[in-house]
mmCIF file of C-alpha atoms in Angstrom:
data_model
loop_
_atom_site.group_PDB
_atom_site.id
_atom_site.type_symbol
_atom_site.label_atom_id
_atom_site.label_comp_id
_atom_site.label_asym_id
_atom_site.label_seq_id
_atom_site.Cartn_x
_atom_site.Cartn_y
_atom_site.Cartn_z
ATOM 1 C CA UNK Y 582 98.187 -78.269 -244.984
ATOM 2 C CA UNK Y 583 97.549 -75.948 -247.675
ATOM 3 C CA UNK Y 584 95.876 -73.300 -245.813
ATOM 4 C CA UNK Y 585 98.563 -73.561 -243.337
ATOM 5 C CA UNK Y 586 100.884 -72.327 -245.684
ATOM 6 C CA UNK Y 587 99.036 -69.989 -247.106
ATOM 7 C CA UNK Y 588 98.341 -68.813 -243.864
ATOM 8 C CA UNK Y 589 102.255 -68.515 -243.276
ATOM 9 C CA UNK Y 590 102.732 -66.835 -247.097
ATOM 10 C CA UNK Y 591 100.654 -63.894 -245.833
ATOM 11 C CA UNK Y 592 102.099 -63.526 -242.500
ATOM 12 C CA UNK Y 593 105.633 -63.248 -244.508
ATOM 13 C CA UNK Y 594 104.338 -61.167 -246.714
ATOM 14 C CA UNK Y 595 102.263 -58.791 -244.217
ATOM 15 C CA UNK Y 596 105.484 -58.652 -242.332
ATOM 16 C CA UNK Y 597 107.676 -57.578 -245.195
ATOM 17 C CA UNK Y 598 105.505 -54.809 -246.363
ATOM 18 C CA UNK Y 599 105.262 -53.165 -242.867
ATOM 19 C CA UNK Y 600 108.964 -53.601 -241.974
ATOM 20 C CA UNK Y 601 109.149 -51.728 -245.104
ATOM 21 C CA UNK Y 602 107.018 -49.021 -244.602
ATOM 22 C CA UNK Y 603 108.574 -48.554 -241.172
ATOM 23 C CA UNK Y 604 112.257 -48.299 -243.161
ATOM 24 C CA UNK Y 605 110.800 -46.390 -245.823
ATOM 25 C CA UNK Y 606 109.466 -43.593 -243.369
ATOM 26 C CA UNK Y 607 111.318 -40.629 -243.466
ATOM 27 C CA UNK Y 608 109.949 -38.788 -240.483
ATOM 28 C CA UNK Y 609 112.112 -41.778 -238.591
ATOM 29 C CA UNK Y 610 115.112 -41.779 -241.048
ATOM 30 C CA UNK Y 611 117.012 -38.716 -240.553
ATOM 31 C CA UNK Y 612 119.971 -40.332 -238.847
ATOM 32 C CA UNK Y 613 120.026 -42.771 -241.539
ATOM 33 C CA UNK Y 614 121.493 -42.149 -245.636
ATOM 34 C CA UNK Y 615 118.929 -43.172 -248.526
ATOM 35 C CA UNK Y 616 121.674 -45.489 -248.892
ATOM 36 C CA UNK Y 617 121.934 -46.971 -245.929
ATOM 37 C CA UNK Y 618 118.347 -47.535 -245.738
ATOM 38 C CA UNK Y 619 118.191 -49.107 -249.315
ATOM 39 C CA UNK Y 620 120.683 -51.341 -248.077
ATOM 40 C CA UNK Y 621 118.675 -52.122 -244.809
ATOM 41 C CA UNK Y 622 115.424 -53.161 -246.958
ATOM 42 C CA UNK Y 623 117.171 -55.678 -249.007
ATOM 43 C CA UNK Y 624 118.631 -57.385 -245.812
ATOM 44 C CA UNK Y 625 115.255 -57.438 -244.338
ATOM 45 C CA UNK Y 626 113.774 -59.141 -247.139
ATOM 46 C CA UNK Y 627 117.361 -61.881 -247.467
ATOM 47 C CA UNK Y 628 116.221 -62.124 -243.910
ATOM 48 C CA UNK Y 629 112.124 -63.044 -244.523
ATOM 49 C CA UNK Y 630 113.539 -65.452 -246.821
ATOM 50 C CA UNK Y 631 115.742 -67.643 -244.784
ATOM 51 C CA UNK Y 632 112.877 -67.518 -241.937
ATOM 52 C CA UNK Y 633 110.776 -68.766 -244.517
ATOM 53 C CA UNK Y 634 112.865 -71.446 -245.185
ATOM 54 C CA UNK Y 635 113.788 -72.254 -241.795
ATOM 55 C CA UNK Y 636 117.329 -71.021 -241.513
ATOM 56 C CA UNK Y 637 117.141 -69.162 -238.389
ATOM 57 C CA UNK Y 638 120.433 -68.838 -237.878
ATOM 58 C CA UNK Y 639 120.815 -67.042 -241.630
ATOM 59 C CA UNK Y 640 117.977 -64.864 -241.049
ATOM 60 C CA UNK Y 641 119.037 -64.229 -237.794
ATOM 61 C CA UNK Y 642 122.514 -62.478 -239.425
ATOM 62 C CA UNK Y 643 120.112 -60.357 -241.795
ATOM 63 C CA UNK Y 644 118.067 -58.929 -239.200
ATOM 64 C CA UNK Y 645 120.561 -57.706 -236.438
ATOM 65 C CA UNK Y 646 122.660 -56.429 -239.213
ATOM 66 C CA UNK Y 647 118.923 -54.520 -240.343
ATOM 67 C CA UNK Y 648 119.126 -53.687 -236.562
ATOM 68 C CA UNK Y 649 122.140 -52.121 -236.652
ATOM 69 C CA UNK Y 650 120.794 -49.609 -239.372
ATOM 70 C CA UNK Y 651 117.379 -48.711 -237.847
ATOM 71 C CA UNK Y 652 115.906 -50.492 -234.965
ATOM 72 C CA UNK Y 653 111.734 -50.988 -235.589
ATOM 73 C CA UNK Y 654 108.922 -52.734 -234.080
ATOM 74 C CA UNK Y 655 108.922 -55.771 -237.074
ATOM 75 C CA UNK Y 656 113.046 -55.903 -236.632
ATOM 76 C CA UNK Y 657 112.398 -56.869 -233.262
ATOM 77 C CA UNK Y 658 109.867 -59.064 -233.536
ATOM 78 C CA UNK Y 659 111.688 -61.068 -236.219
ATOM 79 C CA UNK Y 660 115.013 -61.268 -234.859
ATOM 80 C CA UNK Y 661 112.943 -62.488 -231.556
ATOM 81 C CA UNK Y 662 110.955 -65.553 -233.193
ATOM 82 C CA UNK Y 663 114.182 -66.424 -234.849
ATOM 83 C CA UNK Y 664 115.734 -66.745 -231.768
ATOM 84 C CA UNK Y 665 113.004 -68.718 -230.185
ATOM 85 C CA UNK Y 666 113.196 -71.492 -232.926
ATOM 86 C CA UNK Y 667 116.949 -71.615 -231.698
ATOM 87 C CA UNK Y 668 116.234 -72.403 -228.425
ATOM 88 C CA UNK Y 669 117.461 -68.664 -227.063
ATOM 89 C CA UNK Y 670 114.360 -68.445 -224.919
ATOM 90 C CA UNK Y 671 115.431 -65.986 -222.709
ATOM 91 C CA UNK Y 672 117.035 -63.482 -225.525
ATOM 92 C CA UNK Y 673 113.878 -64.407 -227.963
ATOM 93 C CA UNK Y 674 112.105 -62.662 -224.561
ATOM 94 C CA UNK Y 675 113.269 -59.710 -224.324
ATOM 95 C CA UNK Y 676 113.158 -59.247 -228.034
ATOM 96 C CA UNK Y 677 109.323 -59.648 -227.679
ATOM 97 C CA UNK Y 678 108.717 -57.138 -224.987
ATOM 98 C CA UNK Y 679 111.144 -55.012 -226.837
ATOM 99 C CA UNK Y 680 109.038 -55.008 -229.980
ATOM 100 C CA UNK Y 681 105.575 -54.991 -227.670
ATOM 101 C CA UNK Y 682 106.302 -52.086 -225.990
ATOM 102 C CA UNK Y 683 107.973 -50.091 -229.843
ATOM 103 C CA UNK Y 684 104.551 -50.860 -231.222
ATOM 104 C CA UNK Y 685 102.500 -49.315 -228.238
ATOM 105 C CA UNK Y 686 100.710 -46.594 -229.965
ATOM 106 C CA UNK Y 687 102.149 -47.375 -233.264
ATOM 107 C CA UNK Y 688 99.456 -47.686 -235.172
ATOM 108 C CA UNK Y 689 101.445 -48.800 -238.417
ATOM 109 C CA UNK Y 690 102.654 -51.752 -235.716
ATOM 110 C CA UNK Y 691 99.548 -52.454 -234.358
ATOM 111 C CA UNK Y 692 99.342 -55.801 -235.240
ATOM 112 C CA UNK Y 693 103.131 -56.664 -234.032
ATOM 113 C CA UNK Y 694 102.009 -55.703 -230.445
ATOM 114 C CA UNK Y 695 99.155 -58.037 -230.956
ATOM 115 C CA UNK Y 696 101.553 -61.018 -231.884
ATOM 116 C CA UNK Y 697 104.141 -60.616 -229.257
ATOM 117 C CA UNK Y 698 101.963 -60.246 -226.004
ATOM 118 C CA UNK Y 699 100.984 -63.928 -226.464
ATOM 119 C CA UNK Y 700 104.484 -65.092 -227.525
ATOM 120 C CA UNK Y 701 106.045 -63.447 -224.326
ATOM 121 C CA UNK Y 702 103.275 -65.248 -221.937
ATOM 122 C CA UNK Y 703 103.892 -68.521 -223.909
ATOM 123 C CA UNK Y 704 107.721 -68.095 -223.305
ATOM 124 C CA UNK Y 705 107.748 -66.984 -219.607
ATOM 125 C CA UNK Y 706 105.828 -70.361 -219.225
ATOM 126 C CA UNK Y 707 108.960 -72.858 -221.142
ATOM 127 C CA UNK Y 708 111.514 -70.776 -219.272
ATOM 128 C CA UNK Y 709 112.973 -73.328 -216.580
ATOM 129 C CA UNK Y 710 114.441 -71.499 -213.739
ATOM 130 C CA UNK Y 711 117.688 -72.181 -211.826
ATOM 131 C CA UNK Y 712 119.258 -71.485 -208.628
ATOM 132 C CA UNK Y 713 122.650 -71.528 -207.785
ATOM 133 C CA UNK Y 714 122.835 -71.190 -203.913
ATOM 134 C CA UNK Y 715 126.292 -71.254 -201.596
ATOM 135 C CA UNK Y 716 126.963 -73.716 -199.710
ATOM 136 C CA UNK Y 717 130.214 -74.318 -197.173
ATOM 137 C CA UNK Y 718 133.497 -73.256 -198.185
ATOM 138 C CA UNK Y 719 132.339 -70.594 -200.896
ATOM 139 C CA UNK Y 720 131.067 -68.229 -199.162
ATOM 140 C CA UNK Y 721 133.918 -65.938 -200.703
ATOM 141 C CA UNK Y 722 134.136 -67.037 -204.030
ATOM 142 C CA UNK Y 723 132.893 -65.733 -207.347
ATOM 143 C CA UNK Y 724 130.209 -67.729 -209.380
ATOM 144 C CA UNK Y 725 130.262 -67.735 -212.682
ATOM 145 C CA UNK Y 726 127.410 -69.418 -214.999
ATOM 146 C CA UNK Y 727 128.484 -69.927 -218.601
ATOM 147 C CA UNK Y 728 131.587 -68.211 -218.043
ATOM 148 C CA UNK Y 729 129.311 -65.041 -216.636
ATOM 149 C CA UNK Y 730 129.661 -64.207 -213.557
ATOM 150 C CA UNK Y 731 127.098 -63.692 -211.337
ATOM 151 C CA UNK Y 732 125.860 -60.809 -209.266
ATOM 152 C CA UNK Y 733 125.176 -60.904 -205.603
ATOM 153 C CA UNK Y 734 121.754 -60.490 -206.371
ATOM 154 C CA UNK Y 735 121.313 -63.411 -208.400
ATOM 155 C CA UNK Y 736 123.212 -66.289 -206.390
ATOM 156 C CA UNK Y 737 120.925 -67.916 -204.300
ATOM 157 C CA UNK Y 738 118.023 -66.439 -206.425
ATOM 158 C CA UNK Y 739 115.996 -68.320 -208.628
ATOM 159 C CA UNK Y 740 116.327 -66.748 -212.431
ATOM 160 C CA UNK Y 741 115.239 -68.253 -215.217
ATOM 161 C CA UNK Y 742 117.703 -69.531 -218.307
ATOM 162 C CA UNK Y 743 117.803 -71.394 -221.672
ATOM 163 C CA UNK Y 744 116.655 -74.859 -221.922
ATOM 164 C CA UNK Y 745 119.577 -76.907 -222.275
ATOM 165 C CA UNK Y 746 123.305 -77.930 -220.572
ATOM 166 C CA UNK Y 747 124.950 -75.616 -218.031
ATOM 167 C CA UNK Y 748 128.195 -74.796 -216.566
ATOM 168 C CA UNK Y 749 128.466 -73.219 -213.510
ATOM 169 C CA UNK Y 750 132.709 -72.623 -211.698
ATOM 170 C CA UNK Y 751 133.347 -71.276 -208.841
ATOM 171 C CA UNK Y 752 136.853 -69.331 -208.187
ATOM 172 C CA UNK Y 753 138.920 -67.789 -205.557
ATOM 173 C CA UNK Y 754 141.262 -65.521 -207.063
ATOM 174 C CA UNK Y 755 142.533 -66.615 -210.201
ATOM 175 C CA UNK Y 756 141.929 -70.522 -209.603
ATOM 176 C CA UNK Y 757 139.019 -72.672 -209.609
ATOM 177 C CA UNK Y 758 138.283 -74.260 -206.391
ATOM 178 C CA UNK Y 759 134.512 -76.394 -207.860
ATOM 179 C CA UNK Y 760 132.711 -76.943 -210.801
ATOM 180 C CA UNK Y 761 130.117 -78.783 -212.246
ATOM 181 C CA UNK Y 762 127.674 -79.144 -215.651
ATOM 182 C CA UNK Y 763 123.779 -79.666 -215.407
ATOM 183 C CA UNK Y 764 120.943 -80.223 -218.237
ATOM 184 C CA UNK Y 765 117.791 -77.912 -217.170
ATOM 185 C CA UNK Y 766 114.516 -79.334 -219.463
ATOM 186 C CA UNK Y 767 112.071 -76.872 -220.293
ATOM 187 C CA UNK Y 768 109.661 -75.974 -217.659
ATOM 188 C CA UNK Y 769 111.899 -77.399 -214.739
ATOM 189 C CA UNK Y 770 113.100 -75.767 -211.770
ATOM 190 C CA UNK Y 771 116.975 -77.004 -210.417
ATOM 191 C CA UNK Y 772 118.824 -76.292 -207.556
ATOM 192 C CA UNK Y 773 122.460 -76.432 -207.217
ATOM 193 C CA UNK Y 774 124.654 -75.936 -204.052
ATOM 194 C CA UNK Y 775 127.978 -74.837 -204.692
ATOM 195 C CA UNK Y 776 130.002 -76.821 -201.655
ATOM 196 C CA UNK Y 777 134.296 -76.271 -201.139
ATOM 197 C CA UNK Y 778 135.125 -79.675 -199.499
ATOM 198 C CA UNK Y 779 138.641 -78.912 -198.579
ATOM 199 C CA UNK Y 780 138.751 -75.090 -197.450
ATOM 200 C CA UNK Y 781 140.693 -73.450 -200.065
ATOM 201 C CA UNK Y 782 144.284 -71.615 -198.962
ATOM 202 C CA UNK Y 783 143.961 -67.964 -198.060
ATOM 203 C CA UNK Y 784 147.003 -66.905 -200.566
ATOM 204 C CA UNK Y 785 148.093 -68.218 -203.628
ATOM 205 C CA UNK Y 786 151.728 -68.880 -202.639
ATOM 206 C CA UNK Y 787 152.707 -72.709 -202.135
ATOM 207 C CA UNK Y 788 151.893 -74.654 -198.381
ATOM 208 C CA UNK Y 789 155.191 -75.377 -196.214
ATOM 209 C CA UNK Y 790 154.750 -79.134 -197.404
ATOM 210 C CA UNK Y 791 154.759 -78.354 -201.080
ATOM 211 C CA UNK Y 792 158.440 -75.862 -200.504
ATOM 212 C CA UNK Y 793 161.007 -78.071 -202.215
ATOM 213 C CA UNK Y 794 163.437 -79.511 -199.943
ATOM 214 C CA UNK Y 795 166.950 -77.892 -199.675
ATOM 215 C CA UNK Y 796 169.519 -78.622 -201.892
ATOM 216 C CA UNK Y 797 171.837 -81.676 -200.666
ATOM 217 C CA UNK Y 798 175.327 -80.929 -199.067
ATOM 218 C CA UNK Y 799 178.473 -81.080 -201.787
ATOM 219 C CA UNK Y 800 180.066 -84.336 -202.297
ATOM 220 C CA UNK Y 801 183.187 -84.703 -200.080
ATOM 221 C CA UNK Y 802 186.377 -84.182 -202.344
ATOM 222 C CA UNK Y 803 187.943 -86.970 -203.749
ATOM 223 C CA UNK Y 804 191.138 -88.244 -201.774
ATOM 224 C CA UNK Y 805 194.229 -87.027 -202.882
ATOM 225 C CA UNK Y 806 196.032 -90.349 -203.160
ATOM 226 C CA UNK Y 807 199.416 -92.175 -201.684
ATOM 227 C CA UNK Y 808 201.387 -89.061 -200.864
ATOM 228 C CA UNK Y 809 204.413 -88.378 -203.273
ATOM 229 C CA UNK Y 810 206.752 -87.251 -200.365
ATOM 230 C CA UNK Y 811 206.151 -89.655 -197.930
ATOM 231 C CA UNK Y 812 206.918 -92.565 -200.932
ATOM 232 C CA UNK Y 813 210.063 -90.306 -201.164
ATOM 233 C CA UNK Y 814 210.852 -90.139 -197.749
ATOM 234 C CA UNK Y 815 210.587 -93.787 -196.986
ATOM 235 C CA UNK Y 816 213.078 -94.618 -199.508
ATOM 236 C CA UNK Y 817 215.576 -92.339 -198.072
ATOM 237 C CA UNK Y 818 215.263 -93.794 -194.784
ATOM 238 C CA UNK Y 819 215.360 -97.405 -196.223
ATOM 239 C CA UNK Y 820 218.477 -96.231 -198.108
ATOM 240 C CA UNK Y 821 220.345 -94.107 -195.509
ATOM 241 C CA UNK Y 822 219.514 -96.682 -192.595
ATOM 242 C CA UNK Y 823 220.857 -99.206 -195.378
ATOM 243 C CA UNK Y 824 224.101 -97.406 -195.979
ATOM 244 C CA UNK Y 825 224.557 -96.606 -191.978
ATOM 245 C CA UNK Y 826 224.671 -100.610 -191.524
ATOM 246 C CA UNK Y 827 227.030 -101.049 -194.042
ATOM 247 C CA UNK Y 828 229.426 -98.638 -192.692
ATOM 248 C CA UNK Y 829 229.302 -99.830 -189.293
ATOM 249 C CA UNK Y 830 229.411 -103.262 -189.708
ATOM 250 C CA UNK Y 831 231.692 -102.501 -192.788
ATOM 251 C CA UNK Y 832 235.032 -100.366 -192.359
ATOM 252 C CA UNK Y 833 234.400 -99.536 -188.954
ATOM 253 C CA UNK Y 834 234.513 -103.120 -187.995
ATOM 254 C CA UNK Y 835 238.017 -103.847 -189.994
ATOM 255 C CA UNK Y 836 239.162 -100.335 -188.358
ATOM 256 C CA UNK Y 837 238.298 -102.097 -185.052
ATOM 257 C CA UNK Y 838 240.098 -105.126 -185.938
ATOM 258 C CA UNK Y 839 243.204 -103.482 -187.075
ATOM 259 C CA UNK Y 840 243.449 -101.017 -183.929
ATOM 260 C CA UNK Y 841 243.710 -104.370 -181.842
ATOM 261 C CA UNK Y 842 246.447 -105.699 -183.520
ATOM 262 C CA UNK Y 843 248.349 -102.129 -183.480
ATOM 263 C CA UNK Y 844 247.436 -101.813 -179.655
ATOM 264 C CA UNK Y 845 247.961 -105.185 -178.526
ATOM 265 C CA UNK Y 846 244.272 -105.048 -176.783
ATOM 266 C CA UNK Y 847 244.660 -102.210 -174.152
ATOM 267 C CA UNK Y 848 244.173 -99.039 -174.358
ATOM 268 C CA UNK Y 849 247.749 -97.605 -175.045
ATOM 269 C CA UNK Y 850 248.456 -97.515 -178.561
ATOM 270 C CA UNK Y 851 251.841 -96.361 -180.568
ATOM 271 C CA UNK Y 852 251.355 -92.897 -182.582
ATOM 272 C CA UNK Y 853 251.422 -95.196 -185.493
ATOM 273 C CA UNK Y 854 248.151 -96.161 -184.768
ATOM 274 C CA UNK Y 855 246.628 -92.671 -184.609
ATOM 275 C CA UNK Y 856 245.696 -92.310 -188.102
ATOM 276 C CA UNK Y 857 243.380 -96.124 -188.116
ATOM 277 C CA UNK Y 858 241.861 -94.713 -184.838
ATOM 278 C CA UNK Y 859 240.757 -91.317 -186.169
ATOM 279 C CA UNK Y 860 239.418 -93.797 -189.320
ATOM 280 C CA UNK Y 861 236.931 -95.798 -187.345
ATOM 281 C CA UNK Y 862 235.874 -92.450 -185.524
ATOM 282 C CA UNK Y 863 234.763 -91.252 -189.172
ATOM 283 C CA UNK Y 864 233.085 -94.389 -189.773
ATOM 284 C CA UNK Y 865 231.442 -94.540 -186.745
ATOM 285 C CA UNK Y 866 229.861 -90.946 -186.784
ATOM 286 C CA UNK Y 867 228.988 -91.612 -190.262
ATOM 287 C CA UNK Y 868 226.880 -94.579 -189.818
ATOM 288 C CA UNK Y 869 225.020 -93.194 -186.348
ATOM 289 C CA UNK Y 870 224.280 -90.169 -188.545
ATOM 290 C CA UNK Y 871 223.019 -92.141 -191.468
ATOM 291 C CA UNK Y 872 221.367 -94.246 -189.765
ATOM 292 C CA UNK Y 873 219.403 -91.123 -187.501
ATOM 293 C CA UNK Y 874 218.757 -89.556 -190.880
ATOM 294 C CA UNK Y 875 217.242 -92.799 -192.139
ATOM 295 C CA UNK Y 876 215.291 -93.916 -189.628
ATOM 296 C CA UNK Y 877 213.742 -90.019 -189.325
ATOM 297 C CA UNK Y 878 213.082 -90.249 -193.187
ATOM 298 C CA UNK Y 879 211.680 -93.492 -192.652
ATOM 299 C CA UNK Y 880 209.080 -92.557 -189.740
ATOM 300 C CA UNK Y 881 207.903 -88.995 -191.621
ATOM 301 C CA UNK Y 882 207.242 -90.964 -195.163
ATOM 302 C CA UNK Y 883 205.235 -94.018 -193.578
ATOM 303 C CA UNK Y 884 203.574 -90.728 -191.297
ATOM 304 C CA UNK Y 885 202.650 -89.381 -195.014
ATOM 305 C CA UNK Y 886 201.870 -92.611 -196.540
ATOM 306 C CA UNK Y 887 199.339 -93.748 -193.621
ATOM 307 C CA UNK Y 888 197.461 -90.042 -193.926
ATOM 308 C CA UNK Y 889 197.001 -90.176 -197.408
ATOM 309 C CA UNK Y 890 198.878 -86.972 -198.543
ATOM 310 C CA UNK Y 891 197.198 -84.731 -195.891
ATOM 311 C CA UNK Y 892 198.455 -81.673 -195.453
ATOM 312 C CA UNK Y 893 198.898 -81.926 -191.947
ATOM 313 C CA UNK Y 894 201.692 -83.917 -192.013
ATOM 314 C CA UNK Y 895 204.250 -84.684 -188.861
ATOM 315 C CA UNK Y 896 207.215 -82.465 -191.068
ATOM 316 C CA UNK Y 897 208.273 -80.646 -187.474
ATOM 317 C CA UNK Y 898 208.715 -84.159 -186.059
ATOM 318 C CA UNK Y 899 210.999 -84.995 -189.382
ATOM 319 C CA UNK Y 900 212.981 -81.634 -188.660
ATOM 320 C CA UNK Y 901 213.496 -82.169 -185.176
ATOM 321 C CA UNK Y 902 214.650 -86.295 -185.625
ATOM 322 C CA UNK Y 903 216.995 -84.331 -189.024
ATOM 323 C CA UNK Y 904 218.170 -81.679 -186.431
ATOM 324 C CA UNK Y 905 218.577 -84.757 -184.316
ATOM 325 C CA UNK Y 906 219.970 -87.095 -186.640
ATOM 326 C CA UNK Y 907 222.553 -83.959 -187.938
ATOM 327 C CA UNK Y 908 224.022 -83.834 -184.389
ATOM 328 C CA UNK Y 909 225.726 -87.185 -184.648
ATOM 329 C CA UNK Y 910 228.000 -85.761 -187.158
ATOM 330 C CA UNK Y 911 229.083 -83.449 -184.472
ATOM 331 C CA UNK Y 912 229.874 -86.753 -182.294
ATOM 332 C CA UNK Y 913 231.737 -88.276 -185.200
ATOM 333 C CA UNK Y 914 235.256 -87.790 -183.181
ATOM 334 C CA UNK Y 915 234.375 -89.404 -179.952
ATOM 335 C CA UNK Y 916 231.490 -91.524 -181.483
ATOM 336 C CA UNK Y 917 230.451 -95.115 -180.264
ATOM 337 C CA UNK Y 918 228.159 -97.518 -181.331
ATOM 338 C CA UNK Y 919 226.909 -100.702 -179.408
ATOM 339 C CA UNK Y 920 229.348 -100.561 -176.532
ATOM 340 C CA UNK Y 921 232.607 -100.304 -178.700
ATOM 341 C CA UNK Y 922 234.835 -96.522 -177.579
ATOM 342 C CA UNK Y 923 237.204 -95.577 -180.537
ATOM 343 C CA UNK Y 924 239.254 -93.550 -177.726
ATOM 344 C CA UNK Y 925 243.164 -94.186 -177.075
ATOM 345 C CA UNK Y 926 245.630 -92.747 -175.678
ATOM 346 C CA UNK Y 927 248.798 -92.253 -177.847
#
């Protein structure tokens, strides 16, 4: 165990002191200031240490920031087998053929080449591989694996990817029309078929069953209520049919009466009795007009009342029967009622 980490003490070490003298070379440094460079070295050698203690994902930070400064052979490699302790297999290979082909013919990195080229054949070996084929109903639809989305080249391809879970969508448009998750072990080859049960609608816009249904008709309007001039009517015609009756049954009668006794019962009367005749003739055209008055009120207001207030009421049928009933005043001097003639001769 000890000579294991001695072993690994002199790797660190080796790898420090050439990353330095690749940063320290001035035939590669003219883009770079002396102090970004200075800067560089001590972030290479924060980054050694956390890879030495096993926090990739420190180290990791040092070295791409190094990276960002000046790009060598030993950044490369490190940033690589820090990546491949995180399980970034695929990233952690490029990084290795990145730094293998930097050190070809770099004979201050000749030992970096030397360490990657069995790394990357070790790596292509864990690499699982994946394929993501199309199956009915996405034939048009964009793939997307780990929210990338994927070229026509690659679907239906087998590529390789990181150990690990998986999430592949697929999409028409804007919305997602299947998904699914899948765990791919190291060394294992999956295949998933991406298959639209339900065809998906050719626009976005909403189906003819999903429209919402029209808007319901307006309430009918409330009803108006026992109509105010038909209550009005129908107590004129109560009262003028009411005051007719008492007329004619009334004075007109006792006129009647006393006309008999002046006349002896025929028709020739003294010129006394002239003034009692022309007396019931009053009363007699007064009650047939109240009464026709009253009984026309009476017919228009229970009209009104039965309609409920409508405005097409039966008010030319109440003018005629008032026209009607007005005419009886006109008949007041010859007027009769119920067989009875107030007509003499004097």
């Amino acid at each position: 165990m000890s000579q294991r980490r001695a072993r690994r003490a002199a790797r660190v070490a080796w790898m420090a002191g050439a990353a330095a003298i690749a940063l320290f070379s001035q035939g590669d440094a003219s883009a770079q200031s002396k102090e970004e460079l200075d800067k560089a070295r001590t972030l290479f050698r924060e980054g050694i240490a956390l890879s030495a203690a096993n926090n990739c994902s420190g180290a990791l930070v040092k070295f791409k920031a190094v990276a960002a400064v000046k790009m060598t052979p030993q950044v490369a490699f490190n940033i690589a087998e820090c990546e491949e302790k995180l399980g970034k297999l695929l990233s952690a290979l490029g990084n290795y053929r990145l730094a293998a082909s930097a050190a070809a013919g770099d004979k201050k990195a000749a030992d970096v080449a030397t360490a990657a080229t069995p790394k990357i054949a070790a790596i292509e070996e864990r690499l699982p591989k994946l394929t993501i084929a199309r199956g009915k109903g996405a034939e048009a639809a964009v793939i997307e694996l780990d929210g990338t989305e994927l070229g026509a080249t690659q679907v239906g391809v087998e590529m390789p990817v990181d150990p690990g879970p998986h999430y592949i969508v697929a999409k028409l448009g804007n919305r997602e029309i299947w998904k699914d998750s899948i765990n791919v072990p190291e060394r294992d080859k999956k295949t998933v078929e991406v298959v639209v049960k339900d065809e998906p609608a050719t626009s976005d816009g909403p189906k003819n069953e999903e429209r919402p249904p029209p808007p319901p008709p307006p309430p009918p309007p409330p009803s108006s209520g026992p109509s105010i001039p038909g209550i009005v009517l129908t107590g004129i015609g109560v009262a003028g049919i009411g005051a007719g009756l008492a007329l004619f049954f009334g004075p007109r009668q006792s006129t009647i009466n006393e006309l008999e006794d002046l006349c002896g019962g025929d028709t020739s009367c003294p010129p006394s009795a002239k003034p009692t005749a022309d007396q019931g003739r009053l009363f007699t055209g007064i009650a047939e007009a109240a009464v026709g008055v009253g009984a026309a009120s009476l017919i228009t207001g229970v009209i009104l009342l039965a309609t409920g207030g409508s405005k097409k009421s039966s008010a030319p049928s109440a003018s005629a029967e008032t026209e009607r009933g007005a005419r009886f005043i006109g008949a007041a001097p010859g007027a009769s009622l119920g067989g009875v003639s107030l007509v003499g001769r004097f």
